[in-house]
């Protein structure tokens, strides 16, 4: 990356993770993929920074598969490394934070607020700070008071990650070039729904998010953001919200109130965008389908939503219904993988599959043939492909999604020729959705169960739909302490 305007020094880094407070499995240091220094500059993730005229100074960026809370020692070490690197840079003109927004740390609420305010304390009030978020993140007054600029994904499934990061950085470069100091305003909306009911592929989310580019074009508006929020975190900040960035506070306020009201008005219209049912219903529907592959999403145990990933409930029903031509990808079970590797390819063993991480998860005992063993990078771990009658089952040493066709082909599997494909997912990824015929979402048990109304919410401090329904709402637009000129 060539610096073309060395007078502008912009630091960048962050932490990107989604944490379910209902997940009993802590995220620890070994679960993070961490980039540092030149590795960040050369990565595809941050490669777009080369398009901007500044010297970009890498710090550290940590990313993990969603899961449970982050172990406090792990968080403290990552945060300290980030802040030490930031201090060592000396004065910087700008700071770009690539975040997710749904981080939860042992013994801490509003973890992004802790990280971002600590960064602000280091760089001081004169530095322009911008952040990009996942739309399933949560914001607070504390977070927005520490930022100058904010932008969030506008698609779910997320196909605009780089586009959002570019918006965030482009606003930073604009502020540095013009000397303008934008304002942030925000309007919390007391609605908290799962991503599977708010996909931007379906209405009403599709129409709501389609309004954002037009709002960006309003005079004095730099960015319009709409947060769905993260429902599987029991903490006070969990809510939907509208966040507006720009220089005309009046227009920002009016636009935020309008969008917040529209989101509230649509609250009853959010529905699942595919056929849903119990596990037994979905397995029966898939088994009897005359088209294929039928793709079943095991939604309650979805790792990319914060699920554990070790539940064998769908597998149990597939066995009970004697389904054939099935690929299950994957069940997290390090012990079963260890046994498979010890036995070797071609061996026949009895495995207790699943139930090794979540105390509420029960294993399934199966006689299997070990078809294939695969050793991946340390961050992804080993995998074993085993066969039980007409079922091909992928066992993963580490929690991870199987949402791309390449994940299957890497293991010698072809989901397009299967009768039934089972993945631990909510809405299907852009890679799997086009091949699903039909697409079925199993409303399965797990720590990211779609029946969110049953969630135990001990830390919710405001009335929120759908947990409560008999209340009214009038948008309140809140300013932040960082005001534009």
Short mmCIF file of C-alpha atoms in Angstrom, two decimals:
data_model
loop_
_atom_site.label_atom_id
_atom_site.label_comp_id
_atom_site.label_asym_id
_atom_site.label_seq_id
_atom_site.Cartn_x
_atom_site.Cartn_y
_atom_site.Cartn_z
CA UNK A 1 0.00 0.00 0.00
CA UNK A 2 1.55 3.24 -1.12
CA UNK A 3 1.05 6.37 0.96
CA UNK A 4 0.17 9.25 -1.37
CA UNK A 5 -0.67 11.82 1.29
CA UNK A 6 1.62 11.22 4.25
CA UNK A 7 0.32 14.30 6.04
CA UNK A 8 -2.84 12.31 6.90
CA UNK A 9 -2.23 9.52 9.39
CA UNK A 10 -5.15 7.14 9.97
CA UNK A 11 -4.98 4.26 12.46
CA UNK A 12 -7.27 1.26 11.99
CA UNK A 13 -8.26 -1.98 13.71
CA UNK A 14 -10.97 -3.33 15.95
CA UNK A 15 -12.77 -6.42 17.21
CA UNK A 16 -15.57 -8.16 15.33
CA UNK A 17 -17.64 -10.77 17.17
CA UNK A 18 -21.25 -11.56 18.04
CA UNK A 19 -21.93 -13.03 21.49
CA UNK A 20 -25.04 -14.78 22.76
CA UNK A 21 -25.42 -14.41 26.51
CA UNK A 22 -27.38 -17.68 26.43
CA UNK A 23 -24.43 -19.65 25.03
CA UNK A 24 -22.48 -21.44 27.81
CA UNK A 25 -19.27 -21.78 25.76
CA UNK A 26 -16.85 -18.90 26.30
CA UNK A 27 -14.91 -17.43 23.39
CA UNK A 28 -11.21 -17.61 24.22
CA UNK A 29 -7.97 -16.45 22.63
CA UNK A 30 -7.64 -19.54 20.41
CA UNK A 31 -11.07 -18.85 18.89
CA UNK A 32 -9.99 -15.53 17.38
CA UNK A 33 -8.35 -15.00 14.04
CA UNK A 34 -6.08 -12.05 14.73
CA UNK A 35 -4.37 -9.87 12.13
CA UNK A 36 -1.56 -7.49 13.04
CA UNK A 37 0.62 -4.94 11.30
CA UNK A 38 1.53 -5.49 7.67
CA UNK A 39 -0.70 -8.56 7.56
CA UNK A 40 -3.68 -6.20 7.87
CA UNK A 41 -2.46 -3.95 5.08
CA UNK A 42 -2.05 -6.93 2.76
CA UNK A 43 -5.31 -8.68 3.63
CA UNK A 44 -8.33 -8.77 1.28
CA UNK A 45 -10.41 -7.54 4.21
CA UNK A 46 -8.63 -4.19 4.45
CA UNK A 47 -7.13 -4.06 0.95
CA UNK A 48 -9.62 -1.37 -0.13
CA UNK A 49 -7.82 1.17 2.06
CA UNK A 50 -5.25 1.49 -0.70
CA UNK A 51 -7.82 3.49 -2.67
CA UNK A 52 -7.69 6.42 -0.24
CA UNK A 53 -5.07 9.16 0.05
CA UNK A 54 -3.68 8.64 3.53
CA UNK A 55 -1.09 6.68 5.43
CA UNK A 56 -3.05 3.86 7.08
CA UNK A 57 -1.46 2.59 10.26
CA UNK A 58 -2.48 -0.95 11.26
CA UNK A 59 -3.07 -1.88 14.89
CA UNK A 60 -4.78 -5.22 15.55
CA UNK A 61 -8.02 -6.71 14.28
CA UNK A 62 -9.58 -9.73 15.99
CA UNK A 63 -12.46 -11.73 14.54
CA UNK A 64 -14.20 -14.86 15.82
CA UNK A 65 -17.09 -17.10 14.86
CA UNK A 66 -20.07 -15.91 16.94
CA UNK A 67 -20.54 -17.74 20.20
CA UNK A 68 -20.85 -17.15 23.91
CA UNK A 69 -19.35 -14.35 26.00
CA UNK A 70 -15.67 -13.53 25.56
CA UNK A 71 -13.49 -14.64 28.45
CA UNK A 72 -12.53 -11.49 30.33
CA UNK A 73 -8.80 -12.22 30.20
CA UNK A 74 -8.97 -12.70 26.42
CA UNK A 75 -10.80 -9.42 25.92
CA UNK A 76 -8.49 -7.50 28.24
CA UNK A 77 -5.40 -8.77 26.40
CA UNK A 78 -6.76 -7.83 22.95
CA UNK A 79 -7.91 -4.43 24.14
CA UNK A 80 -4.57 -3.71 25.79
CA UNK A 81 -2.66 -4.70 22.65
CA UNK A 82 -4.89 -2.41 20.57
CA UNK A 83 -4.50 0.55 22.94
CA UNK A 84 -0.74 0.06 23.36
CA UNK A 85 -0.34 0.11 19.59
CA UNK A 86 -2.50 3.19 19.30
CA UNK A 87 -0.48 5.06 21.94
CA UNK A 88 2.76 4.08 20.24
CA UNK A 89 1.66 5.77 17.02
CA UNK A 90 1.49 9.18 18.62
CA UNK A 91 -0.96 11.76 17.22
CA UNK A 92 -3.16 10.55 14.39
CA UNK A 93 -5.64 12.46 12.26
CA UNK A 94 -8.20 9.70 12.10
CA UNK A 95 -9.13 6.31 13.55
CA UNK A 96 -11.19 3.68 11.73
CA UNK A 97 -12.79 0.97 13.87
CA UNK A 98 -14.02 -2.15 12.04
CA UNK A 99 -16.47 -3.61 14.55
CA UNK A 100 -19.48 -5.92 14.75
CA UNK A 101 -21.48 -4.41 17.59
CA UNK A 102 -22.83 -7.43 19.50
CA UNK A 103 -19.83 -8.25 21.69
CA UNK A 104 -20.42 -9.39 25.26
CA UNK A 105 -17.61 -9.88 27.75
CA UNK A 106 -17.66 -11.76 31.06
CA UNK A 107 -18.71 -9.32 33.76
CA UNK A 108 -19.21 -6.41 31.35
CA UNK A 109 -22.13 -4.86 29.52
CA UNK A 110 -21.73 -2.58 26.51
CA UNK A 111 -18.34 -4.03 25.63
CA UNK A 112 -18.05 -1.97 22.42
CA UNK A 113 -18.65 1.09 24.57
CA UNK A 114 -15.69 0.08 26.70
CA UNK A 115 -13.43 -0.50 23.66
CA UNK A 116 -14.44 2.61 21.72
CA UNK A 117 -14.33 5.06 24.65
CA UNK A 118 -10.90 3.72 25.61
CA UNK A 119 -9.72 4.37 22.05
CA UNK A 120 -11.21 7.89 22.14
CA UNK A 121 -9.36 8.60 25.39
CA UNK A 122 -6.08 7.74 23.66
CA UNK A 123 -6.57 9.74 20.45
CA UNK A 124 -8.24 12.75 22.08
CA UNK A 125 -11.09 14.98 20.98
CA UNK A 126 -9.27 16.38 17.94
CA UNK A 127 -9.07 13.02 16.15
CA UNK A 128 -11.91 12.01 13.79
CA UNK A 129 -13.17 8.54 14.73
CA UNK A 130 -15.36 6.45 12.44
CA UNK A 131 -16.82 2.96 12.84
CA UNK A 132 -18.48 0.35 10.66
CA UNK A 133 -20.96 -2.10 12.20
CA UNK A 134 -23.00 -5.18 11.45
CA UNK A 135 -26.71 -4.34 11.37
CA UNK A 136 -27.19 -6.99 14.06
CA UNK A 137 -25.12 -4.95 16.48
CA UNK A 138 -26.34 -2.83 19.37
CA UNK A 139 -25.47 0.80 20.05
CA UNK A 140 -25.62 2.99 23.14
CA UNK A 141 -25.29 6.65 23.98
CA UNK A 142 -21.81 5.89 25.29
CA UNK A 143 -20.71 4.40 21.97
CA UNK A 144 -22.08 7.19 19.81
CA UNK A 145 -20.74 9.92 22.12
CA UNK A 146 -17.24 8.60 21.38
CA UNK A 147 -17.69 8.55 17.58
CA UNK A 148 -17.87 11.18 14.87
CA UNK A 149 -19.08 8.93 12.05
CA UNK A 150 -21.01 5.67 11.85
CA UNK A 151 -22.17 3.28 9.13
CA UNK A 152 -23.73 -0.17 9.19
CA UNK A 153 -24.45 -3.04 6.79
CA UNK A 154 -27.62 -2.68 4.75
CA UNK A 155 -28.05 -6.30 3.73
CA UNK A 156 -28.81 -9.54 5.56
CA UNK A 157 -27.43 -11.93 4.44
CA UNK A 158 -24.43 -9.61 4.44
CA UNK A 159 -23.25 -8.94 0.89
CA UNK A 160 -22.22 -5.31 1.43
CA UNK A 161 -19.45 -5.68 4.00
CA UNK A 162 -16.76 -3.93 1.97
CA UNK A 163 -19.24 -1.34 0.71
CA UNK A 164 -20.10 -0.43 4.31
CA UNK A 165 -16.46 -0.28 5.35
CA UNK A 166 -15.81 2.01 2.39
CA UNK A 167 -18.66 4.31 3.41
CA UNK A 168 -17.20 4.61 6.87
CA UNK A 169 -13.69 5.37 5.63
CA UNK A 170 -14.91 7.68 2.84
CA UNK A 171 -16.73 9.79 5.41
CA UNK A 172 -13.55 9.97 7.46
CA UNK A 173 -11.54 11.12 4.46
CA UNK A 174 -14.22 13.69 3.62
CA UNK A 175 -14.13 15.11 7.13
CA UNK A 176 -10.34 15.30 7.08
CA UNK A 177 -10.28 16.93 3.64
CA UNK A 178 -13.00 19.53 4.30
CA UNK A 179 -12.51 20.22 7.99
CA UNK A 180 -16.21 19.54 8.60
CA UNK A 181 -17.08 17.87 11.90
CA UNK A 182 -20.29 15.90 11.43
CA UNK A 183 -22.87 15.16 14.11
CA UNK A 184 -24.51 11.90 15.11
CA UNK A 185 -28.09 11.56 16.24
CA UNK A 186 -29.93 8.36 17.03
CA UNK A 187 -33.41 7.05 17.76
CA UNK A 188 -33.80 3.77 19.68
CA UNK A 189 -36.78 1.68 18.52
CA UNK A 190 -38.18 -0.77 21.11
CA UNK A 191 -38.31 -3.71 18.70
CA UNK A 192 -35.95 -6.68 18.92
CA UNK A 193 -36.34 -9.46 16.38
CA UNK A 194 -34.08 -12.23 15.09
CA UNK A 195 -32.23 -11.70 11.85
CA UNK A 196 -34.19 -14.56 10.30
CA UNK A 197 -37.38 -12.46 10.53
CA UNK A 198 -35.70 -9.26 9.33
CA UNK A 199 -33.79 -10.37 6.26
CA UNK A 200 -33.40 -7.56 3.74
CA UNK A 201 -34.32 -10.01 0.99
CA UNK A 202 -37.91 -9.94 2.29
CA UNK A 203 -40.44 -7.28 3.17
CA UNK A 204 -40.78 -5.17 5.21
CA UNK A 205 -37.02 -4.98 5.84
CA UNK A 206 -36.33 -4.83 2.12
CA UNK A 207 -38.40 -1.67 1.73
CA UNK A 208 -37.10 -0.06 4.90
CA UNK A 209 -33.47 -0.51 3.89
CA UNK A 210 -34.24 0.64 0.36
CA UNK A 211 -35.01 4.05 1.85
CA UNK A 212 -31.45 4.59 3.10
CA UNK A 213 -29.70 5.67 -0.13
CA UNK A 214 -32.35 8.36 -0.63
CA UNK A 215 -31.80 9.57 2.92
CA UNK A 216 -28.04 9.70 2.26
CA UNK A 217 -28.78 12.14 -0.55
CA UNK A 218 -30.60 14.64 1.66
CA UNK A 219 -28.77 17.94 2.23
CA UNK A 220 -26.54 17.70 5.28
CA UNK A 221 -26.83 13.90 5.55
CA UNK A 222 -23.70 11.79 5.19
CA UNK A 223 -25.02 8.38 6.22
CA UNK A 224 -28.29 6.77 7.31
CA UNK A 225 -28.02 3.57 9.32
CA UNK A 226 -30.68 1.19 10.58
CA UNK A 227 -29.79 -1.36 13.25
CA UNK A 228 -31.96 -4.44 13.72
CA UNK A 229 -30.06 -5.17 16.93
CA UNK A 230 -29.04 -8.53 18.41
CA UNK A 231 -31.82 -10.39 20.16
CA UNK A 232 -29.81 -13.18 21.86
CA UNK A 233 -27.99 -10.83 24.23
CA UNK A 234 -29.76 -10.10 27.49
CA UNK A 235 -28.44 -6.64 28.20
CA UNK A 236 -30.11 -3.22 28.42
CA UNK A 237 -28.71 -1.90 25.12
CA UNK A 238 -30.32 -4.61 22.96
CA UNK A 239 -32.75 -2.82 20.64
CA UNK A 240 -33.29 -1.66 17.10
CA UNK A 241 -32.09 1.86 16.33
CA UNK A 242 -31.71 4.48 13.64
CA UNK A 243 -28.34 6.31 13.55
CA UNK A 244 -27.80 9.34 11.34
CA UNK A 245 -24.50 11.04 10.49
CA UNK A 246 -24.24 14.49 8.95
CA UNK A 247 -23.93 18.24 9.37
CA UNK A 248 -27.56 19.41 9.49
CA UNK A 249 -28.94 18.36 12.85
CA UNK A 250 -32.48 19.39 11.93
CA UNK A 251 -32.60 17.21 8.84
CA UNK A 252 -30.87 14.36 10.65
CA UNK A 253 -33.42 14.51 13.44
CA UNK A 254 -36.40 14.59 11.12
CA UNK A 255 -35.09 11.69 9.04
CA UNK A 256 -34.24 9.59 12.12
CA UNK A 257 -37.72 10.08 13.57
CA UNK A 258 -39.38 9.17 10.28
CA UNK A 259 -37.42 5.94 9.82
CA UNK A 260 -37.80 4.95 13.47
CA UNK A 261 -41.57 5.38 13.19
CA UNK A 262 -41.65 3.35 9.97
CA UNK A 263 -39.74 0.50 11.62
CA UNK A 264 -42.11 0.53 14.59
CA UNK A 265 -45.16 0.59 12.34
CA UNK A 266 -43.88 -2.48 10.47
CA UNK A 267 -43.12 -4.52 13.60
CA UNK A 268 -45.97 -7.03 13.16
CA UNK A 269 -45.16 -7.58 9.48
CA UNK A 270 -41.72 -9.16 9.98
CA UNK A 271 -42.00 -12.87 9.17
CA UNK A 272 -39.73 -15.71 8.16
CA UNK A 273 -38.88 -15.59 4.47
CA UNK A 274 -38.99 -19.34 3.90
CA UNK A 275 -41.02 -22.39 4.89
CA UNK A 276 -40.61 -23.14 8.61
CA UNK A 277 -41.64 -25.96 10.94
CA UNK A 278 -40.53 -28.33 13.64
CA UNK A 279 -37.53 -30.55 13.01
CA UNK A 280 -39.82 -33.52 12.35
CA UNK A 281 -41.97 -31.50 9.95
CA UNK A 282 -38.94 -30.23 8.00
CA UNK A 283 -37.32 -33.67 7.79
CA UNK A 284 -40.58 -35.22 6.57
CA UNK A 285 -41.10 -32.44 4.04
CA UNK A 286 -37.53 -32.87 2.75
CA UNK A 287 -37.80 -36.67 2.60
CA UNK A 288 -41.00 -36.52 0.58
CA UNK A 289 -39.92 -33.69 -1.70
CA UNK A 290 -39.94 -34.46 -5.41
CA UNK A 291 -37.38 -31.72 -6.01
CA UNK A 292 -33.94 -31.24 -4.53
CA UNK A 293 -31.76 -30.63 -2.83
CA UNK A 294 -34.01 -29.81 0.08
CA UNK A 295 -31.92 -27.62 2.37
CA UNK A 296 -32.81 -27.66 6.06
CA UNK A 297 -31.44 -24.87 8.25
CA UNK A 298 -30.96 -25.95 11.87
CA UNK A 299 -31.70 -22.45 13.11
CA UNK A 300 -31.55 -22.92 16.89
CA UNK A 301 -27.93 -24.10 16.78
CA UNK A 302 -26.58 -21.70 14.15
CA UNK A 303 -22.92 -20.79 14.93
CA UNK A 304 -23.08 -17.61 12.86
CA UNK A 305 -25.90 -16.38 15.10
CA UNK A 306 -24.14 -17.29 18.35
CA UNK A 307 -25.21 -20.94 18.54
CA UNK A 308 -23.07 -23.67 20.06
CA UNK A 309 -23.04 -25.91 16.98
CA UNK A 310 -22.98 -29.31 18.71
CA UNK A 311 -26.64 -30.28 18.79
CA UNK A 312 -27.61 -33.53 17.04
CA UNK A 313 -31.39 -33.06 17.15
CA UNK A 314 -31.84 -32.91 13.36
CA UNK A 315 -29.49 -35.87 12.88
CA UNK A 316 -31.57 -37.90 15.33
CA UNK A 317 -34.73 -37.29 13.29
CA UNK A 318 -32.99 -38.03 9.98
CA UNK A 319 -31.99 -41.42 11.39
CA UNK A 320 -35.48 -42.06 12.77
CA UNK A 321 -37.04 -41.36 9.37
CA UNK A 322 -34.39 -43.44 7.54
CA UNK A 323 -33.54 -40.57 5.19
CA UNK A 324 -31.23 -41.28 2.28
CA UNK A 325 -28.86 -39.13 0.22
CA UNK A 326 -28.26 -36.71 3.07
CA UNK A 327 -25.32 -34.43 3.86
CA UNK A 328 -25.17 -32.96 7.37
CA UNK A 329 -22.60 -30.15 7.70
CA UNK A 330 -21.59 -29.95 10.39
CA UNK A 331 -21.77 -31.00 14.02
CA UNK A 332 -19.04 -29.68 16.29
CA UNK A 333 -17.55 -32.58 18.23
CA UNK A 334 -13.81 -32.52 18.94
CA UNK A 335 -13.91 -35.88 20.74
CA UNK A 336 -15.60 -37.65 17.82
CA UNK A 337 -13.06 -36.10 15.44
CA UNK A 338 -10.20 -37.34 17.64
CA UNK A 339 -11.62 -40.87 17.63
CA UNK A 340 -12.05 -40.77 13.86
CA UNK A 341 -8.47 -39.64 13.30
CA UNK A 342 -7.17 -42.34 15.64
CA UNK A 343 -9.11 -45.01 13.74
CA UNK A 344 -8.21 -43.75 10.24
CA UNK A 345 -10.02 -43.58 6.91
CA UNK A 346 -12.01 -46.71 6.07
CA UNK A 347 -12.39 -47.78 9.68
CA UNK A 348 -15.75 -48.56 11.24
CA UNK A 349 -16.41 -47.21 14.71
CA UNK A 350 -19.28 -46.33 17.00
CA UNK A 351 -19.45 -42.63 17.78
CA UNK A 352 -21.52 -40.61 20.21
CA UNK A 353 -22.11 -37.58 17.99
CA UNK A 354 -22.86 -34.18 19.49
CA UNK A 355 -23.62 -33.03 23.01
CA UNK A 356 -20.04 -32.21 24.00
CA UNK A 357 -20.36 -28.45 24.55
CA UNK A 358 -23.95 -27.51 25.36
CA UNK A 359 -25.19 -29.24 28.54
CA UNK A 360 -28.70 -29.20 27.07
CA UNK A 361 -27.57 -31.10 23.96
CA UNK A 362 -27.93 -34.90 23.76
CA UNK A 363 -25.63 -37.06 21.60
CA UNK A 364 -26.70 -39.63 19.02
CA UNK A 365 -24.88 -42.99 19.00
CA UNK A 366 -24.20 -44.24 15.46
CA UNK A 367 -22.13 -46.96 13.81
CA UNK A 368 -20.21 -45.16 11.08
CA UNK A 369 -17.58 -45.66 8.43
CA UNK A 370 -14.88 -43.00 8.33
CA UNK A 371 -14.95 -41.75 4.77
CA UNK A 372 -12.49 -38.87 4.83
CA UNK A 373 -10.21 -36.97 7.22
CA UNK A 374 -9.14 -33.40 6.63
CA UNK A 375 -6.62 -31.21 8.45
CA UNK A 376 -7.29 -27.51 8.05
CA UNK A 377 -5.48 -24.46 9.38
CA UNK A 378 -5.25 -24.14 13.16
CA UNK A 379 -8.00 -21.54 13.21
CA UNK A 380 -10.45 -23.99 11.63
CA UNK A 381 -9.25 -27.32 12.98
CA UNK A 382 -9.66 -30.88 11.76
CA UNK A 383 -12.74 -32.41 10.13
CA UNK A 384 -13.97 -35.96 9.74
CA UNK A 385 -16.52 -37.09 7.15
CA UNK A 386 -18.38 -40.20 8.32
CA UNK A 387 -21.17 -42.28 6.78
CA UNK A 388 -24.11 -43.97 8.47
CA UNK A 389 -26.34 -45.74 5.96
CA UNK A 390 -27.65 -42.96 3.70
CA UNK A 391 -26.29 -40.15 5.86
CA UNK A 392 -22.98 -38.39 5.25
CA UNK A 393 -22.05 -36.41 8.35
CA UNK A 394 -19.33 -33.80 8.70
CA UNK A 395 -17.80 -33.60 12.18
CA UNK A 396 -15.84 -30.47 13.02
CA UNK A 397 -13.19 -30.10 15.68
CA UNK A 398 -13.94 -26.39 16.03
CA UNK A 399 -17.13 -24.38 15.78
CA UNK A 400 -17.58 -23.07 12.26
CA UNK A 401 -20.27 -22.55 9.61
CA UNK A 402 -20.66 -24.50 6.38
CA UNK A 403 -22.45 -21.87 4.33
CA UNK A 404 -20.51 -21.94 1.06
CA UNK A 405 -20.52 -24.67 -1.57
CA UNK A 406 -16.71 -24.55 -1.36
CA UNK A 407 -16.96 -25.77 2.27
CA UNK A 408 -18.51 -29.00 0.95
CA UNK A 409 -16.34 -29.46 -2.13
CA UNK A 410 -13.21 -29.06 -0.05
CA UNK A 411 -14.27 -32.29 1.65
CA UNK A 412 -15.17 -34.07 -1.58
CA UNK A 413 -18.91 -33.50 -1.13
CA UNK A 414 -21.35 -32.09 -3.66
CA UNK A 415 -24.49 -30.55 -2.12
CA UNK A 416 -26.10 -30.12 -5.56
CA UNK A 417 -26.46 -33.89 -6.00
CA UNK A 418 -27.73 -34.60 -2.48
CA UNK A 419 -31.39 -35.22 -1.76
CA UNK A 420 -31.20 -33.36 1.55
CA UNK A 421 -28.59 -30.93 2.88
CA UNK A 422 -28.63 -29.90 6.53
CA UNK A 423 -26.66 -26.87 7.68
CA UNK A 424 -26.55 -25.02 10.96
CA UNK A 425 -27.89 -21.71 9.75
CA UNK A 426 -30.71 -19.24 9.98
CA UNK A 427 -31.55 -17.65 6.64
CA UNK A 428 -29.46 -19.36 4.00
CA UNK A 429 -26.27 -17.84 2.70
CA UNK A 430 -26.19 -16.31 -0.81
CA UNK A 431 -24.30 -19.43 -1.93
CA UNK A 432 -26.80 -22.00 -0.64
CA UNK A 433 -30.09 -20.16 -1.09
CA UNK A 434 -30.13 -20.50 -4.93
CA UNK A 435 -29.73 -24.31 -4.80
CA UNK A 436 -32.35 -24.94 -2.07
CA UNK A 437 -35.40 -26.63 -3.59
CA UNK A 438 -37.17 -26.35 -1.19
CA UNK A 439 -35.64 -24.11 1.51
CA UNK A 440 -36.76 -25.20 4.97
CA UNK A 441 -35.98 -23.63 8.34
CA UNK A 442 -36.27 -25.95 11.32
CA UNK A 443 -37.39 -24.08 14.41
CA UNK A 444 -35.03 -26.17 16.49
CA UNK A 445 -33.90 -25.91 20.07
CA UNK A 446 -30.63 -24.20 20.96
CA UNK A 447 -29.21 -21.01 22.43
CA UNK A 448 -30.33 -19.02 19.37
CA UNK A 449 -33.84 -20.47 19.30
CA UNK A 450 -36.13 -18.52 16.98
CA UNK A 451 -38.93 -18.53 19.55
CA UNK A 452 -37.46 -15.37 21.03
CA UNK A 453 -40.56 -14.51 23.04
CA UNK A 454 -39.55 -17.34 25.40
CA UNK A 455 -36.11 -15.90 26.10
CA UNK A 456 -35.42 -15.09 29.72
CA UNK A 457 -34.68 -11.38 29.80
CA UNK A 458 -33.49 -10.24 33.20
CA UNK A 459 -31.53 -7.17 32.07
CA UNK A 460 -34.06 -5.55 29.74
CA UNK A 461 -34.86 -2.13 31.17
CA UNK A 462 -37.46 -0.89 28.66
CA UNK A 463 -40.63 -2.38 27.26
CA UNK A 464 -39.73 -4.05 23.97
CA UNK A 465 -41.69 -5.78 21.21
CA UNK A 466 -42.29 -8.76 20.89
CA UNK A 467 -41.68 -9.50 24.58
CA UNK A 468 -44.37 -6.98 25.36
CA UNK A 469 -47.04 -5.75 22.97
CA UNK A 470 -49.47 -3.53 24.82
CA UNK A 471 -47.62 -0.22 24.70
CA UNK A 472 -47.24 2.78 22.42
CA UNK A 473 -44.15 4.40 20.97
CA UNK A 474 -43.23 7.89 19.83
CA UNK A 475 -39.70 8.27 18.42
CA UNK A 476 -37.27 10.21 20.56
CA UNK A 477 -34.19 11.40 18.66
CA UNK A 478 -31.15 11.75 20.89
CA UNK A 479 -28.15 13.98 20.16
CA UNK A 480 -24.59 12.99 20.96
CA UNK A 481 -21.88 15.01 22.69
CA UNK A 482 -19.81 15.32 19.51
CA UNK A 483 -21.58 18.04 17.58
CA UNK A 484 -20.74 19.41 14.15
CA UNK A 485 -19.90 23.03 13.47
#
